[in-house]
PDB file of C-alpha atoms in Angstrom:
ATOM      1  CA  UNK A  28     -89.693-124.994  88.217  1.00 56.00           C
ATOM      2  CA  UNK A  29     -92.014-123.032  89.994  1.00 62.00           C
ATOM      3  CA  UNK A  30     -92.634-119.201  88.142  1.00 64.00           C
ATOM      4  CA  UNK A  31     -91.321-116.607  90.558  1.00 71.00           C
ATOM      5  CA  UNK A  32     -91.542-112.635  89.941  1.00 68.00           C
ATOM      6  CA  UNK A  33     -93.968-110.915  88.145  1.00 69.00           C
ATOM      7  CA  UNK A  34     -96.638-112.756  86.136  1.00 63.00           C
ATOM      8  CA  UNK A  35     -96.644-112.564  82.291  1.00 64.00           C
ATOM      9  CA  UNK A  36    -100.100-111.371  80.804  1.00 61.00           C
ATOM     10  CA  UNK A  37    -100.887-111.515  76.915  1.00 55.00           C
ATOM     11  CA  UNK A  38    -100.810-108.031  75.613  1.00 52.00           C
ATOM     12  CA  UNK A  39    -105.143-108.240  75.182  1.00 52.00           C
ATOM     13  CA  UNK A  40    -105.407-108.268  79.020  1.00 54.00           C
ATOM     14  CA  UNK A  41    -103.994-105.132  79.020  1.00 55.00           C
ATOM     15  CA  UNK A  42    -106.225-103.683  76.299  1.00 56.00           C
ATOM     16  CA  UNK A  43    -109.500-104.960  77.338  1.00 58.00           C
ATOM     17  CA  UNK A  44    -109.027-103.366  81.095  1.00 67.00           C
ATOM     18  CA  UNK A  45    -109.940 -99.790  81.448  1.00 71.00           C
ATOM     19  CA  UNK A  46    -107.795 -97.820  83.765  1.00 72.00           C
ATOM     20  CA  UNK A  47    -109.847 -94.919  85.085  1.00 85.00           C
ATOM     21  CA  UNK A  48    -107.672 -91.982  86.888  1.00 84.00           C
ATOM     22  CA  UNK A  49    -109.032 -90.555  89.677  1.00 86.00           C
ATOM     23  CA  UNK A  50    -107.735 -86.821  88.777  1.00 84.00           C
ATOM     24  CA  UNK A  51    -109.612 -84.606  91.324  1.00 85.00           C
ATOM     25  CA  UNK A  52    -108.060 -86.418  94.001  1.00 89.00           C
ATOM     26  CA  UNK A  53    -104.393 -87.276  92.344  1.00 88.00           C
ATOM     27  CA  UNK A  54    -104.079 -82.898  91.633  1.00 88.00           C
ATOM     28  CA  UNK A  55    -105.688 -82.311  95.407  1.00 90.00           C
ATOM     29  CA  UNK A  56    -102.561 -84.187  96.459  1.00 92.00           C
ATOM     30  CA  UNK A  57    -100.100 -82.973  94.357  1.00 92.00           C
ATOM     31  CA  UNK A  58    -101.598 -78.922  95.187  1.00 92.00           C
ATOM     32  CA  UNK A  59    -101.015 -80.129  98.981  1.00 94.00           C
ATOM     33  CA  UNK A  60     -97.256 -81.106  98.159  1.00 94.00           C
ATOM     34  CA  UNK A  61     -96.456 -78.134  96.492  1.00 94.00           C
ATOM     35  CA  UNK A  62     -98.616 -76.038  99.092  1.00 94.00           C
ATOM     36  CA  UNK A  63     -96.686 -77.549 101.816  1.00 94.00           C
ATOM     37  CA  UNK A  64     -93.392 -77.239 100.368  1.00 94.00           C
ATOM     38  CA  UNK A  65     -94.098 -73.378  99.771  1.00 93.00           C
ATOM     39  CA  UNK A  66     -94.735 -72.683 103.126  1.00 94.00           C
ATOM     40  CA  UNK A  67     -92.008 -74.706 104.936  1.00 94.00           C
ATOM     41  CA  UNK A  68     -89.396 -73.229 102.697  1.00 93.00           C
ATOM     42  CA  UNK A  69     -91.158 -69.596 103.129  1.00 91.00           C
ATOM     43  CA  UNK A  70     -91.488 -70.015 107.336  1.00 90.00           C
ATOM     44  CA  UNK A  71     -87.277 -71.592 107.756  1.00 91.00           C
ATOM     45  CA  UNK A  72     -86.691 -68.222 105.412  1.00 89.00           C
ATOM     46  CA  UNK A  73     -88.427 -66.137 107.797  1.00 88.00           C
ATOM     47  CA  UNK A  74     -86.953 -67.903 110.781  1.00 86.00           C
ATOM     48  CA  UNK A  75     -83.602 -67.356 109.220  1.00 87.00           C
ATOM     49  CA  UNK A  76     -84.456 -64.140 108.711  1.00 84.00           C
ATOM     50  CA  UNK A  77     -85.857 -63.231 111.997  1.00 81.00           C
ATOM     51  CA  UNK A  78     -83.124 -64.592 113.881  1.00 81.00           C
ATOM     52  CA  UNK A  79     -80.817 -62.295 111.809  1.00 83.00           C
ATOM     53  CA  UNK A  80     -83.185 -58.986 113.132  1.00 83.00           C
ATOM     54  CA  UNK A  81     -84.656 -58.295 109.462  1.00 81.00           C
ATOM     55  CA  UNK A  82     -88.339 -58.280 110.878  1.00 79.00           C
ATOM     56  CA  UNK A  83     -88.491 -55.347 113.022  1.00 82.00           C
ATOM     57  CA  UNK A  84     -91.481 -53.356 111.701  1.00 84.00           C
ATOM     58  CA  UNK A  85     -94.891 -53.760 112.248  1.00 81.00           C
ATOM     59  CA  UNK A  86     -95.592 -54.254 108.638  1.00 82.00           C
ATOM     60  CA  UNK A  87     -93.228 -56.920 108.390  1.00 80.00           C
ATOM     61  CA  UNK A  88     -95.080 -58.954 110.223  1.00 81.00           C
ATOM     62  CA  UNK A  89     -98.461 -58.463 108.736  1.00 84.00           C
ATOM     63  CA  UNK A  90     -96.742 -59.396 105.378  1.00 86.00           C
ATOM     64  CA  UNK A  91     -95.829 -62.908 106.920  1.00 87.00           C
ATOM     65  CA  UNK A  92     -99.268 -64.368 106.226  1.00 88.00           C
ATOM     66  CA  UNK A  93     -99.633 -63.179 103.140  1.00 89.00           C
ATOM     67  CA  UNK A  94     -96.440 -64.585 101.425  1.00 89.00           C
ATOM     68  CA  UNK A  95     -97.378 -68.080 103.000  1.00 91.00           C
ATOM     69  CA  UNK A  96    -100.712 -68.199 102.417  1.00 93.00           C
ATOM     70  CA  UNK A  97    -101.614 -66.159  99.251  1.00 93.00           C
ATOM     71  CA  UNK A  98    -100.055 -68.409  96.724  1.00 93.00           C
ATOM     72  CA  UNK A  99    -101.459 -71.569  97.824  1.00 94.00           C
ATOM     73  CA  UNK A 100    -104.837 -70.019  97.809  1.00 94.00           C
ATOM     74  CA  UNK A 101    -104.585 -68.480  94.984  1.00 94.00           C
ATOM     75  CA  UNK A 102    -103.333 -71.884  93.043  1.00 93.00           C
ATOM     76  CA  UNK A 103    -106.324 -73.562  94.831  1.00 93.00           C
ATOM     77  CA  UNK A 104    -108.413 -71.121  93.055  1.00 94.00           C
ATOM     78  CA  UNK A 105    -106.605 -71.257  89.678  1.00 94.00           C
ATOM     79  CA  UNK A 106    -107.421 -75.245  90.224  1.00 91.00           C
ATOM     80  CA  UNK A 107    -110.818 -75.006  90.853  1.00 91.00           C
ATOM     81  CA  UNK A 108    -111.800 -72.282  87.570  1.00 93.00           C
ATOM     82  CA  UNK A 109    -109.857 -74.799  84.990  1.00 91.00           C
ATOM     83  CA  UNK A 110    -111.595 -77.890  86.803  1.00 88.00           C
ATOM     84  CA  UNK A 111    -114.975 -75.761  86.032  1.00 88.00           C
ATOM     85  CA  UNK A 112    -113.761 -74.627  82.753  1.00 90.00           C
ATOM     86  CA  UNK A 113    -113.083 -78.040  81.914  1.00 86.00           C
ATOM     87  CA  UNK A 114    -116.278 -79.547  82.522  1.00 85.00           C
ATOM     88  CA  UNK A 115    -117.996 -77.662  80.428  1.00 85.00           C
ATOM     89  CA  UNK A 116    -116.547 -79.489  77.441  1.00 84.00           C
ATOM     90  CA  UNK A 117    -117.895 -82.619  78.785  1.00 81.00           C
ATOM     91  CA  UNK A 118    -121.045 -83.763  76.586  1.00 79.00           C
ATOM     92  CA  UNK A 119    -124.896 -83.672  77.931  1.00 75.00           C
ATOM     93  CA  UNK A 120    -126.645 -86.324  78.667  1.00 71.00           C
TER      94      UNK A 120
END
């Protein structure tokens, strides 16, 4: 009977192969998810809110960029010192 499904491995396969993570790219794409998902659920807020007549001032608009923008950055940022931070733990060569 032929073997259909996943293929068995002895347990020292799995031991003798290194599995190197890719992290720089794997938190890159998780900060875009979580970017993205801030400022979708910030704009339909806004939208909601502008339809309603909240954002009448001047001011109110000017804030708009800020609260959808800002964070992000500013995560970016936080990112990118403990990345730095980080690597200088890493032994010379």
């Amino acid at each position: 009977m032929p073997n259909f499904g996943i293929p068995r491995r002895a347990a020292a396969d799995f031991r003798s192969e290194s599995v190197t993570v890719n992290w720089r790219r794997g938190l890159f794409r998780v900060w875009i998810l979580i970017s993205a998902g801030w400022i979708m659920g910030w704009t339909i807020y806004l939208m909601l809110e502008g339809v309603q007549g909240s954002l009448s001032t001047r001011g109110d608009f000017i804030e708009v960029p800020i609260l959808l923008f800002a964070p992000p950055i500013a995560l970016w940022l936080f990112g990118f010192a403990a990345a730095w931070a980080i690597r200088g733990f890493e032994i010379d060569r």
